[in-house]
CSV table of C-alpha atoms in Angstrom, one decimal:
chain,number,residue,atom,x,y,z
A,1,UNK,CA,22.1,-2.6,-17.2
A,2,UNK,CA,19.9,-5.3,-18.9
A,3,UNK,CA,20.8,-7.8,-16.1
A,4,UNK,CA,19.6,-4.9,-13.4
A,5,UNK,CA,16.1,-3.9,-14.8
A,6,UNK,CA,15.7,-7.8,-15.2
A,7,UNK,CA,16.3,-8.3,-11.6
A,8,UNK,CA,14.3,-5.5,-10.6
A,9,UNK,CA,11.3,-6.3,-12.6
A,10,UNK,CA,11.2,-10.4,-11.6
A,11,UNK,CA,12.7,-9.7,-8.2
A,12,UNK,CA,10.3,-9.5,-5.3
A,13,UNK,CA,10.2,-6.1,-4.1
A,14,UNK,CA,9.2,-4.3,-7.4
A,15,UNK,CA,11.0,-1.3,-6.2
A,16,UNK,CA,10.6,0.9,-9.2
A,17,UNK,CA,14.6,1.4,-11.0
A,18,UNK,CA,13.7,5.1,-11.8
A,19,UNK,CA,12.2,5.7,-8.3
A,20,UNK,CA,14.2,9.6,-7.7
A,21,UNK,CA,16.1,8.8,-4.3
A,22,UNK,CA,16.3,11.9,-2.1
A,23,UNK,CA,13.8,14.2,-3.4
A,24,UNK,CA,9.2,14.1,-3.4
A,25,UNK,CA,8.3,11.2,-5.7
A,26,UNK,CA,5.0,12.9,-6.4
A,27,UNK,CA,4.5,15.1,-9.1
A,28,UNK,CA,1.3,17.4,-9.1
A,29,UNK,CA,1.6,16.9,-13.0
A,30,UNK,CA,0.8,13.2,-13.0
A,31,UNK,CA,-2.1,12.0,-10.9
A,32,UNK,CA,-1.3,9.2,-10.7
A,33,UNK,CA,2.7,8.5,-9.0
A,34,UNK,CA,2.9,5.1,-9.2
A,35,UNK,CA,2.9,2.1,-11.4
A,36,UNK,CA,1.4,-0.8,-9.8
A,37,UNK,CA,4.3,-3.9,-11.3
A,38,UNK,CA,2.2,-6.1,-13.9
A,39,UNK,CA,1.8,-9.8,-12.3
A,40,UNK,CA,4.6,-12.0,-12.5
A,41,UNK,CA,3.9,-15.1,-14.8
A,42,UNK,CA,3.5,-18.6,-13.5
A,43,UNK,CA,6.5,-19.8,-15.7
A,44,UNK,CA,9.3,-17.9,-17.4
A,45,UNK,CA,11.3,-20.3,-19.4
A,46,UNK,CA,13.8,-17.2,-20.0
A,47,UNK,CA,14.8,-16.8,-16.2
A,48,UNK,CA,16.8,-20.3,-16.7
A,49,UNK,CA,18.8,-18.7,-19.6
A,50,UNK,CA,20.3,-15.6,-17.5
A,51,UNK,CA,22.8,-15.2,-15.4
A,52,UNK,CA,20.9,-12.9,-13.2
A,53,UNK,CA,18.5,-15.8,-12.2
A,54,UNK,CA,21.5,-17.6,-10.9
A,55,UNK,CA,23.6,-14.6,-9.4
A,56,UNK,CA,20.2,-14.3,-7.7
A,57,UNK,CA,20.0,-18.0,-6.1
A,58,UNK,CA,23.1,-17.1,-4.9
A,59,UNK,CA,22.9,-14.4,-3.3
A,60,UNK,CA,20.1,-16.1,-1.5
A,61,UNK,CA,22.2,-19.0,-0.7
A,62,UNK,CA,25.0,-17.0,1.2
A,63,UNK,CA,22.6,-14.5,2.9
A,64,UNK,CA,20.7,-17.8,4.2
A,65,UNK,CA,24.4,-19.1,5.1
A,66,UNK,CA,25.6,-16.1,7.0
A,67,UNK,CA,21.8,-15.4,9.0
A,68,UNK,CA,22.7,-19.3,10.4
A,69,UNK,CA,26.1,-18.7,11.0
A,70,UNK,CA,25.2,-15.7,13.0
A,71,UNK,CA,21.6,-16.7,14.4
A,72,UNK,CA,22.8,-20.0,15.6
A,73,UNK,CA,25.7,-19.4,16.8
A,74,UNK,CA,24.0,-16.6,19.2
A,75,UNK,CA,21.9,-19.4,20.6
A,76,UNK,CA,25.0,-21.5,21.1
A,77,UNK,CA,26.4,-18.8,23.2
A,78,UNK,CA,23.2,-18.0,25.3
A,79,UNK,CA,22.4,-22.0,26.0
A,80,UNK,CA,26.3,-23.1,27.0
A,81,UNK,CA,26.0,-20.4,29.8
A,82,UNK,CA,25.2,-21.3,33.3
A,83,UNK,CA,23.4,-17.8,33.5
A,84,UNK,CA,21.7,-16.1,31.2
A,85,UNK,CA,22.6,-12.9,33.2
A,86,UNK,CA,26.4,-13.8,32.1
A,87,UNK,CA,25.0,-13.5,28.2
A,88,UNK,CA,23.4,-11.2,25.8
A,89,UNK,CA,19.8,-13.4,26.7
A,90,UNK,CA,16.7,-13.5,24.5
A,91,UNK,CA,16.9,-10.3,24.0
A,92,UNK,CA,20.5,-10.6,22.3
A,93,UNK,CA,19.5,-13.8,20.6
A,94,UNK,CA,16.1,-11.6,18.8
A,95,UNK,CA,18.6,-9.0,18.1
A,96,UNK,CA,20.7,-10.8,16.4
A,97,UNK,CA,18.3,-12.2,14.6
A,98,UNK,CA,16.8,-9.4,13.6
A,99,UNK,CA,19.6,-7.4,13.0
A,100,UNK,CA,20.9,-9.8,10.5
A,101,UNK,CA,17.7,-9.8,8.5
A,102,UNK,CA,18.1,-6.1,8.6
A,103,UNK,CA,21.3,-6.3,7.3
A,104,UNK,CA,21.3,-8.6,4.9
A,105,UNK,CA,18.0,-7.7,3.4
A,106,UNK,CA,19.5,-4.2,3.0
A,107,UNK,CA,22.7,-6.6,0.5
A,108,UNK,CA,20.9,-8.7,-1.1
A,109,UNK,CA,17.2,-6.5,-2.4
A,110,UNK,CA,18.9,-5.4,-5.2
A,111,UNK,CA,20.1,-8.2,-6.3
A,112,UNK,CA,17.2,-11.4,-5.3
A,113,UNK,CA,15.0,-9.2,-3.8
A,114,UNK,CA,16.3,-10.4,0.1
A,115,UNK,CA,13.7,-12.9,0.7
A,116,UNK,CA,16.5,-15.1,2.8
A,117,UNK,CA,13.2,-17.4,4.0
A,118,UNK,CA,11.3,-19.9,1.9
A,119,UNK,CA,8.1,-18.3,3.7
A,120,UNK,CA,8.4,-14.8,2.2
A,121,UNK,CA,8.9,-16.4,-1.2
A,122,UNK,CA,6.1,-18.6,-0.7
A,123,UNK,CA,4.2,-15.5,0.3
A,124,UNK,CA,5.8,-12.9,-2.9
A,125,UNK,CA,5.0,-15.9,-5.2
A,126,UNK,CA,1.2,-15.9,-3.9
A,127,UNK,CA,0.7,-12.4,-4.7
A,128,UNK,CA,2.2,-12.9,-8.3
A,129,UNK,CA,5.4,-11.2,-7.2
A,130,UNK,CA,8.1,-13.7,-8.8
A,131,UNK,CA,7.5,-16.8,-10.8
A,132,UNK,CA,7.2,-20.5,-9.7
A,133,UNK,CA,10.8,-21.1,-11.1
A,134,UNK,CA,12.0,-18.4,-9.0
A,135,UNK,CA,10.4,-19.1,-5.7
A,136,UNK,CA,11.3,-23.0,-6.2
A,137,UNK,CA,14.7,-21.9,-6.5
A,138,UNK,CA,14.9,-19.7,-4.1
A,139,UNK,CA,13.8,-22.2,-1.4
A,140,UNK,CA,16.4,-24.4,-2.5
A,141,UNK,CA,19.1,-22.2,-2.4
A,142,UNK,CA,17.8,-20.7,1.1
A,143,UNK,CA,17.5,-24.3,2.9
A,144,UNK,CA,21.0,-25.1,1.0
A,145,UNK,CA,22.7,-21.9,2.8
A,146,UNK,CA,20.8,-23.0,6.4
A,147,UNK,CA,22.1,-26.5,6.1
A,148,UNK,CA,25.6,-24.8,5.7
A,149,UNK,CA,25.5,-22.3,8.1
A,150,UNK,CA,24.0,-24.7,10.9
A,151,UNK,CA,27.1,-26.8,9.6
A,152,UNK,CA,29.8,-24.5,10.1
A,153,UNK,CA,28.5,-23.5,13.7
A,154,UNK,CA,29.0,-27.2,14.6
A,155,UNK,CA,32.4,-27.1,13.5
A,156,UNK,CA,33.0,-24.7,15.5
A,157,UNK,CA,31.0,-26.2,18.8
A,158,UNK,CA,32.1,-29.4,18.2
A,159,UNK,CA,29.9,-32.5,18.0
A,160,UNK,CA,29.2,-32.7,21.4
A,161,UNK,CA,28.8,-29.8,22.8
A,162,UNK,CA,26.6,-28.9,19.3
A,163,UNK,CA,24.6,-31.5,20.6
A,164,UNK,CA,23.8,-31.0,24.0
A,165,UNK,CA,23.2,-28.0,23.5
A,166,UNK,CA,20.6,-28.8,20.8
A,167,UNK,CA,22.1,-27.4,18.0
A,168,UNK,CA,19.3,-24.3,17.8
A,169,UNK,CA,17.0,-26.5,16.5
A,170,UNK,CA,13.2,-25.4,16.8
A,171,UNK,CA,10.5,-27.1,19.0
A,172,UNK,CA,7.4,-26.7,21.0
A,173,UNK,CA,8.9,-25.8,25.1
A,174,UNK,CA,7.6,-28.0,27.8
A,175,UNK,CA,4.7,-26.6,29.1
A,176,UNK,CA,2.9,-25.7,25.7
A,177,UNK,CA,0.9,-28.0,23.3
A,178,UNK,CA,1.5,-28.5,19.4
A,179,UNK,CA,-1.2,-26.2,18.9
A,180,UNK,CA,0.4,-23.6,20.7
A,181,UNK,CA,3.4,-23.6,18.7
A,182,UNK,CA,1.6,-23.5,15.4
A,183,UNK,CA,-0.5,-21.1,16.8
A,184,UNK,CA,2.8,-19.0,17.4
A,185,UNK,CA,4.6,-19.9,14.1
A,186,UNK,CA,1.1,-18.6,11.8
A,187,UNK,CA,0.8,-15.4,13.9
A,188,UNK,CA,4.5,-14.5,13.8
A,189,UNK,CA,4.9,-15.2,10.0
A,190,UNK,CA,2.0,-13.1,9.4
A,191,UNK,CA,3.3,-10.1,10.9
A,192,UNK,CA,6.9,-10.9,8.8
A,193,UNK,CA,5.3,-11.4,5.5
A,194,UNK,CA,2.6,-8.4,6.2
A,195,UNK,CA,5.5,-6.3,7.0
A,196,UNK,CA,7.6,-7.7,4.3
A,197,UNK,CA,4.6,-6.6,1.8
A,198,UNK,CA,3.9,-3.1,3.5
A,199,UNK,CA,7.5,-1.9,2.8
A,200,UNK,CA,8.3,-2.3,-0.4
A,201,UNK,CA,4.9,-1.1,-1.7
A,202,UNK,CA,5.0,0.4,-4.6
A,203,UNK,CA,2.4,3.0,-3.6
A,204,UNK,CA,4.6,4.1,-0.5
A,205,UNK,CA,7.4,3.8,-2.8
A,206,UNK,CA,5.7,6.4,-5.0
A,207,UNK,CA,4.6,8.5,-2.1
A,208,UNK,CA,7.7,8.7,-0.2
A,209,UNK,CA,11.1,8.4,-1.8
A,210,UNK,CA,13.2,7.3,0.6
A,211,UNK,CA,10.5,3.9,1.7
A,212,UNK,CA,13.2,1.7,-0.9
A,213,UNK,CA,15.8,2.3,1.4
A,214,UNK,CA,14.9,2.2,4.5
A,215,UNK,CA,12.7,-1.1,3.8
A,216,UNK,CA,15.3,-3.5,4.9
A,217,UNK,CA,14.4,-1.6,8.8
A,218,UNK,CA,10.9,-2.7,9.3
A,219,UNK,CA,11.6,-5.9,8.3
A,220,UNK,CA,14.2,-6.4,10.4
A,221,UNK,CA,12.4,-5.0,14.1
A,222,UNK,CA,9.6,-7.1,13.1
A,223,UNK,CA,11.8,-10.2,12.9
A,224,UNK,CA,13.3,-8.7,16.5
A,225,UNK,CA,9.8,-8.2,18.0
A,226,UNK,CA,8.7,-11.8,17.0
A,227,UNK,CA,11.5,-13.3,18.0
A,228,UNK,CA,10.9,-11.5,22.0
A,229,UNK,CA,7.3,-12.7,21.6
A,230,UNK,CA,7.8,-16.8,20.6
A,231,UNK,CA,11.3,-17.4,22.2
A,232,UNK,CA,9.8,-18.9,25.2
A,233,UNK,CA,7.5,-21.2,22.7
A,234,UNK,CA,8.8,-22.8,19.7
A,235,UNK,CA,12.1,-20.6,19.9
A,236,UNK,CA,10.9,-18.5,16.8
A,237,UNK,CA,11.2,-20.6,13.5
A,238,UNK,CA,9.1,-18.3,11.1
A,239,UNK,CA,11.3,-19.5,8.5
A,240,UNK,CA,11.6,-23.0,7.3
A,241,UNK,CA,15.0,-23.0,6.3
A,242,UNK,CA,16.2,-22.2,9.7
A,243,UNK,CA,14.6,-24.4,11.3
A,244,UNK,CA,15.2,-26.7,8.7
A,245,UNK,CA,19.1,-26.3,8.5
A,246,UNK,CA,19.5,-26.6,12.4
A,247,UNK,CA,17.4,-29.3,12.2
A,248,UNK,CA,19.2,-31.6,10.2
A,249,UNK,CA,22.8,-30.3,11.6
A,250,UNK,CA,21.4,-31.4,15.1
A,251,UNK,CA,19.5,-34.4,13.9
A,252,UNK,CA,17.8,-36.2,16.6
A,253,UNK,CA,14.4,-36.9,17.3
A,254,UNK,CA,14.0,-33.4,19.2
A,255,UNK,CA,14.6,-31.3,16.5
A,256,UNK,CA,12.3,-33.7,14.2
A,257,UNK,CA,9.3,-34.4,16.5
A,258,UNK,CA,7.4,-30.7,15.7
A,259,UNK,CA,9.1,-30.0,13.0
A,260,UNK,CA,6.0,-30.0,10.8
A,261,UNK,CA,4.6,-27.1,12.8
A,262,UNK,CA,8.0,-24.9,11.4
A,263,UNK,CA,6.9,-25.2,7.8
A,264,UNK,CA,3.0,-25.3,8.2
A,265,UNK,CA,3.1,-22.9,10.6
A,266,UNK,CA,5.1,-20.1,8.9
A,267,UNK,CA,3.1,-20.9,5.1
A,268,UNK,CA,-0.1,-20.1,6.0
A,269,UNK,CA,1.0,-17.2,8.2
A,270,UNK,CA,2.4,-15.8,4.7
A,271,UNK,CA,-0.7,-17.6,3.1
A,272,UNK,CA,-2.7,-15.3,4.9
A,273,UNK,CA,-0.1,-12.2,4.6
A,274,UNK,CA,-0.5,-12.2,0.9
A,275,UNK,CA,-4.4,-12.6,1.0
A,276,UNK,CA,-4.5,-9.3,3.1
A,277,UNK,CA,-2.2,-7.8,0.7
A,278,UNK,CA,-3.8,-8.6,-2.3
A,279,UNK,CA,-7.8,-7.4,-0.7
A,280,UNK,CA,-6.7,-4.6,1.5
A,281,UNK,CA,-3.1,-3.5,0.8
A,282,UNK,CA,-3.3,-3.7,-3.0
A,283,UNK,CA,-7.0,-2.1,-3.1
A,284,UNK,CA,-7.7,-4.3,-6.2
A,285,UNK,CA,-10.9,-2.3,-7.7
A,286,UNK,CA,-13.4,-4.3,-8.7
A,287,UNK,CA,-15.0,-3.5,-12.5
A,288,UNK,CA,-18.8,-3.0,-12.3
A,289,UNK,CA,-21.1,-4.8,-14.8
């Protein structure tokens, strides 16, 4: 039980332990039904002591694996095809995208929080939702479980069909400019993150019981949605350890020339999620003089 409440309360979505599942979480007694989670703090020498910090990293590191495995392997299958009519298309390849964020968000919450994306963490740690140590660890352990993933998929193509078909690597389509591919990656990170933050707030979580579990949903149609949107332009990074992992798996210049754009790109879209959280979201009062 000690290892639970400790995940819960340096995990990133705050989701209260006590929070009554099924039933109204308000009470007319208490006016106010929720508890806001007290800043996490920059450093917390303790995390590197319990197990629960590890179990977490690893959890992280196989949800990271299996989203490759799945994501990449989908692209494989669209790109080797002669027609995309003879394939699940775009639209499979943001489904299964999406769907796997959905589900593995929905495993892994309890146990890391489900960030499965060195962007959210960048964005959770920004609004003092986990630690430094944590969110360095966690980007570790997510571009470790990418690299594998990508790996694995490979195996299966083979080296040279993994290559031609360019290995789901991430870069800017012919036709648009560098800046339109930032553009893309800022703007489709934002809505992640933002949506990321809106779900597992603790006010909603307060207000409406069942928010907790059906978090993991949002998430995952807005991973779906961006994915139909920025296909056609950068072929949807929003999350460095993808785009890392298939990166280095495919290694050639293609993958490498914009690959800048899939980390700057997706940090200051969650840069910018977390600022909106923290001024609008959050509703931090301000204490007159």
């Amino acid at each position: 039980m000690e290892a639970k409440e400790q995940d819960v309360s340096l995990g990133a979505n705050k989701f209260p332990e006590r929070q009554p599942l099924g039933i109204a979480a308000q009470s007319q007694d208490d006016p106010k039904d929720y508890q806001e989670p007290p800043p996490a703090p920059l450093f917390e020498p303790s995390e590197l002591t319990s197990w629960s910090f590890y179990r977490a990293g690893i959890a992280e590191f196989v949800a990271t694996f299996l989203f490759l495995y799945i994501a990449v392997l989908t692209v494989m299958g669209v790109v080797r095809a002669d027609s995309k009519c003879k394939t699940v298309g775009i639209q499979g390849i943001a489904w299964a995208f999406g769907g796997m964020i959905f589900a593995l968000v929905y495993c892994t919450a309890g146990i890391s929080g489900g960030h499965i994306n060195p962007a959210v963490t960048f964005g959770l740690f920004l609004a003092r939702k986990l630690s430094l140590t944590r969110a360095l660890f966690y980007m570790v352990m997510q571009c470790l479980g990418a690299i594998c993933g990508a790996g694995v998929v490979k195996g299966f193509e083979g080296k040279t069909r993994f290559g031609d078909l360019k290995g789901g690597a991430n870069f800017v389509a012919p036709g648009y400019t560098k800046g339109d591919g930032l553009g893309a990656e800022i703007v489709g990170t934002f809505i992640l993150v933002y949506t990321v933050f809106s779900a597992t707030d603790a006010k909603r979580s307060a207000r409406d019981s069942h928010v907790p579990i059906l978090a993991p949903l949002p998430i995952g149609f807005a991973v779906f949605l961006v994915h139909l949107a920025t296909i056609p332009i950068t072929g949807t990074g929003i999350n460095p350890a993808r785009s890392l992992g298939a990166a280095i798996i495919f290694n050639k210049d293609l993958g490498w020339d914009d690959h800048w754009i899939f980390w700057v790109g997706p940090f200051i879209g969650a840069a910018l999620a977390a600022l909106y959280h923290v001024v609008v979201i959050r509703a931090i009062p301000f204490k007159s003089k």
